[in-house]
mmCIF file of C-alpha atoms and ligand atoms in Angstrom:
data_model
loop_
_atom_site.group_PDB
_atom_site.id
_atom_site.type_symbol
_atom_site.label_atom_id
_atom_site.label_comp_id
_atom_site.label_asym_id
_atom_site.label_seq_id
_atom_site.Cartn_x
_atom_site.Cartn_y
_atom_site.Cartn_z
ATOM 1 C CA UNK A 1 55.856 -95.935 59.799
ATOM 2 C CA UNK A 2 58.418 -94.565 57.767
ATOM 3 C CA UNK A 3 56.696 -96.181 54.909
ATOM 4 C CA UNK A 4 53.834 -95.223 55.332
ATOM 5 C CA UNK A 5 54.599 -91.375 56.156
ATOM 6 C CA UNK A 6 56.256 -91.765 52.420
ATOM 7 C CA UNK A 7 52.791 -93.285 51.018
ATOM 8 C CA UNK A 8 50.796 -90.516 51.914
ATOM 9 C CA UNK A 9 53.226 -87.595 50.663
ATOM 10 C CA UNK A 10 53.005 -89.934 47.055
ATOM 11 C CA UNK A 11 49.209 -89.601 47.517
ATOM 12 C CA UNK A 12 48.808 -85.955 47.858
ATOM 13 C CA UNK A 13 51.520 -85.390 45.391
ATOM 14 C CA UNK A 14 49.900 -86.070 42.025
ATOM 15 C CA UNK A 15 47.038 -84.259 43.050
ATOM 16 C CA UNK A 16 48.981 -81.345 44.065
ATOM 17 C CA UNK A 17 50.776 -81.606 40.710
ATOM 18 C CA UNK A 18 47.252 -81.862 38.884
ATOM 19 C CA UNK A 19 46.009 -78.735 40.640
ATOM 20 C CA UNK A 20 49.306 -76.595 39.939
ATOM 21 C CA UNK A 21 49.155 -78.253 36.120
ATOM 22 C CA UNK A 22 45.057 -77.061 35.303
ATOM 23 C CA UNK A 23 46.145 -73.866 36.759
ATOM 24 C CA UNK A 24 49.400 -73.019 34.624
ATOM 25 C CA UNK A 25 46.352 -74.425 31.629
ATOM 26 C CA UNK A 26 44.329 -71.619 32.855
ATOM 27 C CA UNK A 27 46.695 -68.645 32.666
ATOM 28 C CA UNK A 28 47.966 -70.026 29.404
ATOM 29 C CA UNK A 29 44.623 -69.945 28.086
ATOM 30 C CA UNK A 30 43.549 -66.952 29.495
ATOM 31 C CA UNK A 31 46.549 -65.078 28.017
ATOM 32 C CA UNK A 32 45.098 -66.634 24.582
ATOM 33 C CA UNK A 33 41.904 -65.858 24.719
ATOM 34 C CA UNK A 34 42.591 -62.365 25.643
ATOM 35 C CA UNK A 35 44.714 -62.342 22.466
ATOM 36 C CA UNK A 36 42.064 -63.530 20.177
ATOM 37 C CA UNK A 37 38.876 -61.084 21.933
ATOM 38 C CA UNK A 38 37.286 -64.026 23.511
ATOM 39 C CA UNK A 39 35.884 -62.126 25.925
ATOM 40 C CA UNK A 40 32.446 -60.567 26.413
ATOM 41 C CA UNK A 41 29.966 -58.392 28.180
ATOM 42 C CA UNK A 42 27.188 -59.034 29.237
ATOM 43 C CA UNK A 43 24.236 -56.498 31.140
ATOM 44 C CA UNK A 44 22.116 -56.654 33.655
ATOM 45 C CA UNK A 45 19.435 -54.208 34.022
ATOM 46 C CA UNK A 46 19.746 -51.278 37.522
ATOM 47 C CA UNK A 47 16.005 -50.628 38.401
ATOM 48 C CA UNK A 48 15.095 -47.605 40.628
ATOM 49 C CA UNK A 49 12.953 -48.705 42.737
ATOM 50 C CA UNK A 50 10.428 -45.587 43.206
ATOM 51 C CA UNK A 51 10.279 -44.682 39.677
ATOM 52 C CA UNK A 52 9.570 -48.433 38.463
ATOM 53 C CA UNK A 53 12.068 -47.438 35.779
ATOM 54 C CA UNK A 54 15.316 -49.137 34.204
ATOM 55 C CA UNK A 55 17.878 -46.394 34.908
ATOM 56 C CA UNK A 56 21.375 -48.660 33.795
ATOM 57 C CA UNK A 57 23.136 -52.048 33.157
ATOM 58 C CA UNK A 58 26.454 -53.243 35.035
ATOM 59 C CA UNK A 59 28.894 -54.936 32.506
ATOM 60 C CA UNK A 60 29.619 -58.100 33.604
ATOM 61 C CA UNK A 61 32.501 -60.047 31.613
ATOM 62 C CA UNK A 62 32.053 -63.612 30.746
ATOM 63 C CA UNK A 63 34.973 -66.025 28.513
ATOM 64 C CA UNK A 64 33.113 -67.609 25.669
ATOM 65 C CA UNK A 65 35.724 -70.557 25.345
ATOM 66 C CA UNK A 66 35.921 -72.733 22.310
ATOM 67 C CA UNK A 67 36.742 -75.756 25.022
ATOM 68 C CA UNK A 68 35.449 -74.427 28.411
ATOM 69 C CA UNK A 69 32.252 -73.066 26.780
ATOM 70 C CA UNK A 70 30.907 -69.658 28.841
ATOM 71 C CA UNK A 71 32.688 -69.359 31.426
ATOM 72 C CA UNK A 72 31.781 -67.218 34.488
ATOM 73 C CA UNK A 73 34.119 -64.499 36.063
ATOM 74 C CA UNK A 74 34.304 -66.373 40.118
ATOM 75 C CA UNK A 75 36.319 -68.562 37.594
ATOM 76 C CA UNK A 76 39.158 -66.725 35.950
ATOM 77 C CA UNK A 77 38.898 -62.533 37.388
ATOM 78 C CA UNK A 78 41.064 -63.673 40.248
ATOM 79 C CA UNK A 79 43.753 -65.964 38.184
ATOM 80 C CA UNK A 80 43.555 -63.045 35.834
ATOM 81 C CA UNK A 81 44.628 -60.417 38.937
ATOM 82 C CA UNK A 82 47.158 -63.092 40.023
ATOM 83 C CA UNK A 83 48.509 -62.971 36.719
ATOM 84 C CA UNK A 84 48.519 -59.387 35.762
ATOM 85 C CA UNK A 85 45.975 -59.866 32.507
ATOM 86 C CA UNK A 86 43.291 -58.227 34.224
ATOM 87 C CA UNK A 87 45.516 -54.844 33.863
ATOM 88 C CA UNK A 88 44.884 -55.013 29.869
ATOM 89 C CA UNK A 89 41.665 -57.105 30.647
ATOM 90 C CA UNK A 90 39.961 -54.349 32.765
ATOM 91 C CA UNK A 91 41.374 -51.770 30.340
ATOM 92 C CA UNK A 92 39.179 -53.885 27.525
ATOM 93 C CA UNK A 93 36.264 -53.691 29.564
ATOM 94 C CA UNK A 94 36.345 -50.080 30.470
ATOM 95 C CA UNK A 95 36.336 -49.596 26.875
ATOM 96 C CA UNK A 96 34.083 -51.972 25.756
ATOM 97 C CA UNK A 97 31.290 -51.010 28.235
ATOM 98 C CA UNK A 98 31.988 -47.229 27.559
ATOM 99 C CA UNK A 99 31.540 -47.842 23.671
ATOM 100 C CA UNK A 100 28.412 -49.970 24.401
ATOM 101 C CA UNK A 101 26.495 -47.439 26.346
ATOM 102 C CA UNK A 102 27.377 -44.624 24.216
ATOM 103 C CA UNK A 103 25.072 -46.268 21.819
ATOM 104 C CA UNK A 104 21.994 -46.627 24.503
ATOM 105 C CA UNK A 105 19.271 -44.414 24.669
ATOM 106 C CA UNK A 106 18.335 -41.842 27.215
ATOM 107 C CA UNK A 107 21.461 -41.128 29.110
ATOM 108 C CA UNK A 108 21.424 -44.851 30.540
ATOM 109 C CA UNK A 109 24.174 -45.369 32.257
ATOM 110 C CA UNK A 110 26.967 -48.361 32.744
ATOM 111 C CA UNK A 111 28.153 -49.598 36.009
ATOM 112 C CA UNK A 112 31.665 -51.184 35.039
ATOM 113 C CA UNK A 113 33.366 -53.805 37.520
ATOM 114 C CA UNK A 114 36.937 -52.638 38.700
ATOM 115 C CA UNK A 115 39.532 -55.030 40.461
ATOM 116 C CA UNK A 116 41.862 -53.849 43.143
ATOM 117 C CA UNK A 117 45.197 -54.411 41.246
ATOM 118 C CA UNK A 118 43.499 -52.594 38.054
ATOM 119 C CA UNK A 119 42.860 -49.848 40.217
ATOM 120 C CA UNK A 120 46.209 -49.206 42.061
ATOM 121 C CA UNK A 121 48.259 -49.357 38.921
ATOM 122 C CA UNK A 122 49.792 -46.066 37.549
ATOM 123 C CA UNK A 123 48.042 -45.764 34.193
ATOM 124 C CA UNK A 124 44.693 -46.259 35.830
ATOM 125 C CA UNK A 125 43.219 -42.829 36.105
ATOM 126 C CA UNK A 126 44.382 -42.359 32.208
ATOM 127 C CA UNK A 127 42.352 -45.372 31.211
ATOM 128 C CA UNK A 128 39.530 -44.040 32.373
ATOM 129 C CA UNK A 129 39.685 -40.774 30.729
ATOM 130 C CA UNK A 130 40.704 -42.549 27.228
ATOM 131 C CA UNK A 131 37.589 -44.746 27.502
ATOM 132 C CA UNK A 132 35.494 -41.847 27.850
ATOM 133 C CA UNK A 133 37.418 -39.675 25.195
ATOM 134 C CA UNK A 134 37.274 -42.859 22.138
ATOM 135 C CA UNK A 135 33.571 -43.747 23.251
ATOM 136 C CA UNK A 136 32.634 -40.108 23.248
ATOM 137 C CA UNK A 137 30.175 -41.126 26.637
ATOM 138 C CA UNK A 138 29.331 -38.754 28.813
ATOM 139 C CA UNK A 139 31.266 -39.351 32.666
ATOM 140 C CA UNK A 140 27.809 -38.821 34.279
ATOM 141 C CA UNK A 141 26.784 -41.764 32.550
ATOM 142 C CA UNK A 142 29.719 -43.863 33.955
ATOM 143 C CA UNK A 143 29.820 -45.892 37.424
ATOM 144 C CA UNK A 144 32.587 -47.532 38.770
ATOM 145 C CA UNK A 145 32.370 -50.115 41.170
ATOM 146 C CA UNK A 146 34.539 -50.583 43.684
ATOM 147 C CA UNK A 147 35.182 -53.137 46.836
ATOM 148 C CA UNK A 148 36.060 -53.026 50.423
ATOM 149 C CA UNK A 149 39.496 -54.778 49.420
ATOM 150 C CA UNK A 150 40.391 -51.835 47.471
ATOM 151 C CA UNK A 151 39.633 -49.127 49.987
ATOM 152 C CA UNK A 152 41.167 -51.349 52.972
ATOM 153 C CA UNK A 153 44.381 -51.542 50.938
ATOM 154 C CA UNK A 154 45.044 -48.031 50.204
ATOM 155 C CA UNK A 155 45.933 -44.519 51.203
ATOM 156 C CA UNK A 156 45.785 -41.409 50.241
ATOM 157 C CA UNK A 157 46.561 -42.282 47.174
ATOM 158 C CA UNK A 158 42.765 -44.139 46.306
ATOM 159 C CA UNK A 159 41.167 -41.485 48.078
ATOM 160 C CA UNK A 160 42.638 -38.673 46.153
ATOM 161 C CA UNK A 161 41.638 -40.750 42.473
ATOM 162 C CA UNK A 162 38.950 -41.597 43.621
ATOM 163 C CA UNK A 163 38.302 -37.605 44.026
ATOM 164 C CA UNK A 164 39.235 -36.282 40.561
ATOM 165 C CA UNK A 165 37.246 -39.027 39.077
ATOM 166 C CA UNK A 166 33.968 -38.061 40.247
ATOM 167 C CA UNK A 167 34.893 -34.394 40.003
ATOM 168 C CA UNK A 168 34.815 -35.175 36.025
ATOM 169 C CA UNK A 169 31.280 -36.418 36.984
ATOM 170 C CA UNK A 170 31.890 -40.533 37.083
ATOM 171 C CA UNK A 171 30.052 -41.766 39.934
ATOM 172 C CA UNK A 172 31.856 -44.368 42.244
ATOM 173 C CA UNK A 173 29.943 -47.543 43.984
ATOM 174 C CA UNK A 174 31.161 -49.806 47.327
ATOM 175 C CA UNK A 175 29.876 -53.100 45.897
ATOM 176 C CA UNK A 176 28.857 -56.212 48.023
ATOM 177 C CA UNK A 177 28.587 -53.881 51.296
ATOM 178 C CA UNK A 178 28.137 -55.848 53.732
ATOM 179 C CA UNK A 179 30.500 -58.404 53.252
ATOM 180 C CA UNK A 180 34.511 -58.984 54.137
ATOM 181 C CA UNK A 181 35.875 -55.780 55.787
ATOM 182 C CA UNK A 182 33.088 -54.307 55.758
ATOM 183 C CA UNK A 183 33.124 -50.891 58.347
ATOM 184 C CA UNK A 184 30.876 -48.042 58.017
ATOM 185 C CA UNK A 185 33.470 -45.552 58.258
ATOM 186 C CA UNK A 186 34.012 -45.997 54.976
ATOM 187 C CA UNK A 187 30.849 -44.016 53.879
ATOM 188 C CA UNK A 188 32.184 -41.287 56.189
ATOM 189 C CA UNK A 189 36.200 -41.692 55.064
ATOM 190 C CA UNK A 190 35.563 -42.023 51.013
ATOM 191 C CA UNK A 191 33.843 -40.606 48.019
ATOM 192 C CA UNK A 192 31.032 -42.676 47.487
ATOM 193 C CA UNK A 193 27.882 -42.270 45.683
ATOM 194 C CA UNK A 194 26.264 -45.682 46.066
ATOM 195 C CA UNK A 195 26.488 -48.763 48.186
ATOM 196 C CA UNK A 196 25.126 -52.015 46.877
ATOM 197 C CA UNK A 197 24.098 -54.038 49.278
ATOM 198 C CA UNK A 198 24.980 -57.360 49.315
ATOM 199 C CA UNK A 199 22.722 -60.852 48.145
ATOM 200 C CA UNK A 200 23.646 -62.240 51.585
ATOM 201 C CA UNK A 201 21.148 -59.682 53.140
ATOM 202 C CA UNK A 202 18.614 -60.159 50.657
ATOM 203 C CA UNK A 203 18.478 -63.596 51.335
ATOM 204 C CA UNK A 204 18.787 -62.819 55.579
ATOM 205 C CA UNK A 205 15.737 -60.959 54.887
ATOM 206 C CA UNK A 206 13.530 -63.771 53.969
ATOM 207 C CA UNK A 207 14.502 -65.792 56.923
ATOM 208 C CA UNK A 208 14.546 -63.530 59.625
ATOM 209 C CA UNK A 209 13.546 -59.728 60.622
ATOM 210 C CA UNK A 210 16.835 -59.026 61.392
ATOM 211 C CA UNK A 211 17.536 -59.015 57.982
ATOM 212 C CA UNK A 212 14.882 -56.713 57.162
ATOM 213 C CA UNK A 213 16.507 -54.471 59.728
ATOM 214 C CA UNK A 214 19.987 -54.602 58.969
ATOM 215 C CA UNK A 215 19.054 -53.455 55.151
ATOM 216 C CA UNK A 216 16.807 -50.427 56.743
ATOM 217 C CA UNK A 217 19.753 -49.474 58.942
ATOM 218 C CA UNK A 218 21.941 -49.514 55.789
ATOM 219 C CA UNK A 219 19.462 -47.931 53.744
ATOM 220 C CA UNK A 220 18.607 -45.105 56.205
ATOM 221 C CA UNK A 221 22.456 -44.689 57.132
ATOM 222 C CA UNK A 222 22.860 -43.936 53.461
ATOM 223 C CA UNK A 223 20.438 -41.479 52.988
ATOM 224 C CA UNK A 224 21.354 -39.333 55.554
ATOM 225 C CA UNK A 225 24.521 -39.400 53.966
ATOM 226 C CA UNK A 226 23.285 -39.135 50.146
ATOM 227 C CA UNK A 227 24.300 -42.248 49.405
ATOM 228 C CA UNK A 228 22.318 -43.889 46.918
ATOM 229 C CA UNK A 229 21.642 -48.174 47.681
ATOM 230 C CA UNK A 230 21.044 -50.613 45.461
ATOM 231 C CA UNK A 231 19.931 -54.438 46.580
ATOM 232 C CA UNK A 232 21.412 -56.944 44.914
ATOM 233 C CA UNK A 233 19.781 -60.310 43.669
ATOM 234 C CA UNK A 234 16.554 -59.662 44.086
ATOM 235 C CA UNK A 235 14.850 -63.210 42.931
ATOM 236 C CA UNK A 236 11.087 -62.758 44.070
ATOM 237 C CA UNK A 237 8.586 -60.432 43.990
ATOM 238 C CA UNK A 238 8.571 -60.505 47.958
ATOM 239 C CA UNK A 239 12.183 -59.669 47.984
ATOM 240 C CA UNK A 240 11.371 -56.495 45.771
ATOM 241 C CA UNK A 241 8.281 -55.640 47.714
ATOM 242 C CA UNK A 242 10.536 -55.768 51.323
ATOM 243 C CA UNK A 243 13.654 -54.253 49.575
ATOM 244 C CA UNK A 244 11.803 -51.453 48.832
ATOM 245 C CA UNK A 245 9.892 -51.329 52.242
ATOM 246 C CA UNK A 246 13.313 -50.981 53.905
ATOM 247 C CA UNK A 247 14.423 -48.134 51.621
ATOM 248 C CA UNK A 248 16.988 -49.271 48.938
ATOM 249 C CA UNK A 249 16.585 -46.883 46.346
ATOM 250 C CA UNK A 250 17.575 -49.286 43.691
ATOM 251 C CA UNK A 251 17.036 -52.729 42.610
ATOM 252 C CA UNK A 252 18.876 -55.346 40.661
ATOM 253 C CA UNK A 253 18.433 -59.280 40.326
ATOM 254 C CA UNK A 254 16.920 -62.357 38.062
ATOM 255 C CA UNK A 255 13.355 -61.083 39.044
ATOM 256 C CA UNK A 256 14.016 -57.889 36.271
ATOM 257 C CA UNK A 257 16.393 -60.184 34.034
ATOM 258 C CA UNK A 258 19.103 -61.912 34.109
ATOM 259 C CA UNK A 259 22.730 -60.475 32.837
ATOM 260 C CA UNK A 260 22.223 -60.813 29.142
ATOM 261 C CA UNK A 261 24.752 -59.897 25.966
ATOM 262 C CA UNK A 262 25.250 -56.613 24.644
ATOM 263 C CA UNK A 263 22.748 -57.503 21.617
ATOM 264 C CA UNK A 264 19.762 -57.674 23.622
ATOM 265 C CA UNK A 265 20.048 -54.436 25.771
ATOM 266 C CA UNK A 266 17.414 -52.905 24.101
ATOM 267 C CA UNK A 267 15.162 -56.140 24.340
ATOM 268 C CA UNK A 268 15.564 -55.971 27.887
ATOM 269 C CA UNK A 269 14.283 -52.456 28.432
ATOM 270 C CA UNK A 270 11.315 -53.033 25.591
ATOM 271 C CA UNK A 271 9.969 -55.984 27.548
ATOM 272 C CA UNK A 272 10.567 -54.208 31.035
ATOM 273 C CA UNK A 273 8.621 -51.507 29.908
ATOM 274 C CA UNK A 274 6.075 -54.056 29.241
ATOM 275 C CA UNK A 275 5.191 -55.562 32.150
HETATM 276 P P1 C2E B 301 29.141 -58.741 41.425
HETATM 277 O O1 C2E B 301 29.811 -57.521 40.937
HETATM 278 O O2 C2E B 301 28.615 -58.732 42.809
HETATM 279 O O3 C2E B 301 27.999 -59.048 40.371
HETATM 280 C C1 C2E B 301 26.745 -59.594 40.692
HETATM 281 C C2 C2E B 301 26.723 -61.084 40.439
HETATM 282 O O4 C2E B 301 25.495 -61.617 40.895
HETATM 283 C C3 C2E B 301 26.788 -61.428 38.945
HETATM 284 O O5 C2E B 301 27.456 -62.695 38.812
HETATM 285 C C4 C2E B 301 25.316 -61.574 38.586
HETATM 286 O O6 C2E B 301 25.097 -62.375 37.441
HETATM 287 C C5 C2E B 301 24.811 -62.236 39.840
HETATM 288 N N1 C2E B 301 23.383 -61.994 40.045
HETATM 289 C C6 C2E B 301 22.635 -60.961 39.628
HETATM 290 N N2 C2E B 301 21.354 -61.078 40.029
HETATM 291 C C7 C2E B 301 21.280 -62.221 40.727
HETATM 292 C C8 C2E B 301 20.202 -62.904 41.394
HETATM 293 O O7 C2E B 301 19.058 -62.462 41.425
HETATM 294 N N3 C2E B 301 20.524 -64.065 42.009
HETATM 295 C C9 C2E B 301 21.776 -64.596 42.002
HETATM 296 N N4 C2E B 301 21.997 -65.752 42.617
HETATM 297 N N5 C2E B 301 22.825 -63.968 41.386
HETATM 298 C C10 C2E B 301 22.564 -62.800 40.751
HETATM 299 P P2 C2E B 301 28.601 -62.895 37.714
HETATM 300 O O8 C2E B 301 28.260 -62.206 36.452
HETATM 301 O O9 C2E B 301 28.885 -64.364 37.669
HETATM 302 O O10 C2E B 301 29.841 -62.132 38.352
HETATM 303 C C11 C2E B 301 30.423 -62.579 39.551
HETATM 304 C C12 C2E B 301 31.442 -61.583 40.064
HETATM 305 O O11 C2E B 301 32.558 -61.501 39.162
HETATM 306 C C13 C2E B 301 30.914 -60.162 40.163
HETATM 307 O O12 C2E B 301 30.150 -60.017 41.335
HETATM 308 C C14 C2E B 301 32.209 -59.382 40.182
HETATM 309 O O13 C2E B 301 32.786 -59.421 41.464
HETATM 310 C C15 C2E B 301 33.071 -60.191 39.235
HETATM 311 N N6 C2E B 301 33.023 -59.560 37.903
HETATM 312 C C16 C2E B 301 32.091 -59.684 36.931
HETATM 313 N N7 C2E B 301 32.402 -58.925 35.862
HETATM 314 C C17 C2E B 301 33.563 -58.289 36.163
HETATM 315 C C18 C2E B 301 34.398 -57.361 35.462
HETATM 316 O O14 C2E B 301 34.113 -56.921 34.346
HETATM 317 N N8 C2E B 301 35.534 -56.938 36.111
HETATM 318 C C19 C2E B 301 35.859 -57.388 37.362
HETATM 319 N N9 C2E B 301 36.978 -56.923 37.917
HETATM 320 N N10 C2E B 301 35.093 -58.248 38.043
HETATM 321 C C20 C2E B 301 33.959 -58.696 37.454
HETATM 322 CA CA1 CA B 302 29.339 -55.404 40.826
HETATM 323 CA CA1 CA B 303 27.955 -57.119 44.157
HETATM 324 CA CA1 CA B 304 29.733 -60.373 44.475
#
């Protein structure tokens, strides 16, 4: 028995010691690619809903790897937060996105990702401002979006930021509502301007009317409060048409475009404007 007890723990070893070796890889390369600008952003159009019109893009970062290839964010934002690069990382893409849009037309705004430990770290609030300030972008052009980890980890503190941010006119949104934590006090207890309502209940929708109704309660919760809500990954036309039924005020998903570089933000509002 006692041999075989020792077989298995040999088994499970070397994988163990593969897993803990591909991750020490991955922060080693992350820390290099963030050295050599590796990273990008890429945008994906905001679409309000009544006025048929393209009103912003959210950054979203990707890794262009010369060995991984593109890689998406589920696979290094939370090794990156584990690590402590997404402090300097999130920094980079405050500043990117802030330069980006300042070149957009018509006040379009950016909707910029932020982590929890980017957040909560003392030269946050600073970061911010020094995007705006070397960018020369306007704060009401500027959304930050937040989660439900953030606000269920913090205080005062959050709350207070979160407060002299949007006093300098930077709007704040709760992204994937609906999911983890998720309580509606928060819409009561903090600052927010928009909820984004999460995929899950997009897809809900399609399968059952309780889906439909969960979004309308959301949606009609919201605008009692002046909340703005925005539906995310919206894939079929049916989606949008229901979506919009239920009262989101805002739209976003592969049916208007996929996230696409920097380079072809003007592409994407030329050939929305054309359908
Ligand atoms: P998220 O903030 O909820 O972003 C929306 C994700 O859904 C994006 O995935 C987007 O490409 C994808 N998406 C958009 N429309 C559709 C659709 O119609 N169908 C489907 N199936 N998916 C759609 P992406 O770019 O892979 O980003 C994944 C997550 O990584 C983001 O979720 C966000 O949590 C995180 N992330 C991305 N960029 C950043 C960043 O700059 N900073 C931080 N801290 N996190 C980021
Ligand atoms: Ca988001
Ligand atoms: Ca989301
Ligand atoms: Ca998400």
């Amino acid at each position: 028995a006692k041999q075989a007890g020792g077989g298995r723990f040999q088994m499970f070893e070397p994988d163990m010691q593969a897993r803990v070796q591909a991750r020490r890889c991955l922060e080693a390369d992350l820390c290099r690619a963030f050295r050599r600008g590796e990273f990008e952003l890429h945008y994906q159009p905001l679409v309000n809903l009544r006025e048929q019109r393209i009103t912003g893009f959210e950054a979203l970062v990707r890794w262009r790897s010369p060995d991984r290839g593109l890689v998406p964010p589920d696979v290094f934002i939370s090794v990156a937060e584990a690590m402590g690069l997404i402090v300097p990382l999130g920094k980079w893409i405050l500043e990117q996105a802030c330069a980006d849009a300042a070149g957009w037309p018509n006040g379009l705004k950016v909707a910029v990702n932020l982590s929890a430990p980017q957040v909560c770290e003392a030269g946050f609030e600073a970061s911010v401002e020094s995007a705006l300030a070397a960018s020369s972008l306007d704060a009401a052009r500027l959304e930050l979006e937040i989660t439900e980890s953030l606000l269920l980890r913090e205080t005062e503190d959050t709350v207070t930021m979160l407060g002299r941010l949007r006093a300098l006119g930077i709007s704040i949104s709760l992204d994937d509502f609906g999911t983890g934590y998720s309580s509606l006090s928060y819409l009561l207890k903090f600052p927010i301007d928009k909820v984004k309502v999460d995929r899950s209940f997009v897809l809900a929708m399609d399968e059952r009317a309780e889906g439909a109704a969960i979004i309308r309660a959301i949606a009609g919760l919201c605008q009692t409060l002046g909340i703005a809500t925005t539906a995310e990954g919206i894939e079929t036309a049916e989606q949008l048409r229901n979506v919009a039924s239920q009262g989101c005020t805002e739209g976003q998903g592969y049916l208007f475009s996929r996230p696409r570089p920097a380079s072809e933000v003007l592409a994407m509002l030329t050939e929305f404007n054309a359908k």
